[in-house]
Amino acid sequence: MFAKFKQYIKEVKAEFKHVNWLTKNESIKYTLMVIGVSLVMSIFLGLWDLIFTGLLSQFILKS
């Protein structure tokens, strides 16, 4: 049981050496891009929600 586990850990370590890791600058750049897109989308969706909520409330109040 432990022999299989040790072999698995060795294979995982070997595989980690083949991975192309991002540099620190790339990580920061991509993180900021994700945060920026998330903020833009949340503002966009929030505005659409506000508009449609206002329109629906006017239709409901008129009835």
XYZ file of C-alpha atoms in Angstrom:
63
model
C 0.000 0.000 0.000
C 2.699 2.477 0.997
C 4.887 1.455 -1.938
C 2.157 2.516 -4.361
C 1.730 5.782 -2.499
C 5.487 6.483 -2.593
C 5.535 5.731 -6.320
C 2.591 8.078 -6.835
C 4.382 10.895 -4.972
C 7.531 10.363 -7.066
C 5.477 10.583 -10.262
C 3.747 13.736 -9.066
C 7.103 15.379 -8.292
C 8.427 14.403 -11.721
C 5.326 15.798 -13.411
C 5.645 19.106 -11.539
C 9.093 19.535 -13.090
C 7.523 19.416 -16.580
C 4.957 22.124 -15.859
C 5.545 25.565 -17.384
C 4.841 27.831 -14.440
C 3.879 31.473 -14.903
C 6.334 34.158 -13.919
C 5.439 36.547 -11.128
C 4.731 39.344 -13.624
C 2.483 37.104 -15.729
C 0.564 36.020 -12.639
C 0.026 39.622 -11.582
C -1.003 40.660 -15.110
C -3.535 37.856 -15.504
C -4.904 38.355 -11.999
C -5.475 42.056 -12.686
C -7.144 41.188 -15.993
C -9.551 38.804 -14.256
C -10.350 41.381 -11.567
C -10.890 44.076 -14.217
C -13.191 41.937 -16.357
C -15.103 40.872 -13.243
C -15.618 44.488 -12.193
C -16.746 45.565 -15.657
C -19.175 42.659 -15.932
C -20.588 43.235 -12.452
C -21.192 46.917 -13.236
C -22.764 46.016 -16.596
C -25.052 43.386 -15.088
C -25.908 45.635 -12.148
C -26.975 48.431 -14.490
C -29.124 46.071 -16.575
C -30.705 44.747 -13.382
C -31.430 48.296 -12.239
C -32.989 49.201 -15.597
C -35.175 46.104 -15.812
C -36.202 46.354 -12.160
C -37.301 49.939 -12.774
C -39.218 48.993 -15.917
C -40.936 46.050 -14.270
C -41.880 48.042 -11.193
C -43.475 50.719 -13.406
C -45.532 48.089 -15.238
C -46.609 46.484 -11.971
C -47.518 49.826 -10.387
C -49.556 50.855 -13.452
C -51.717 47.723 -13.292
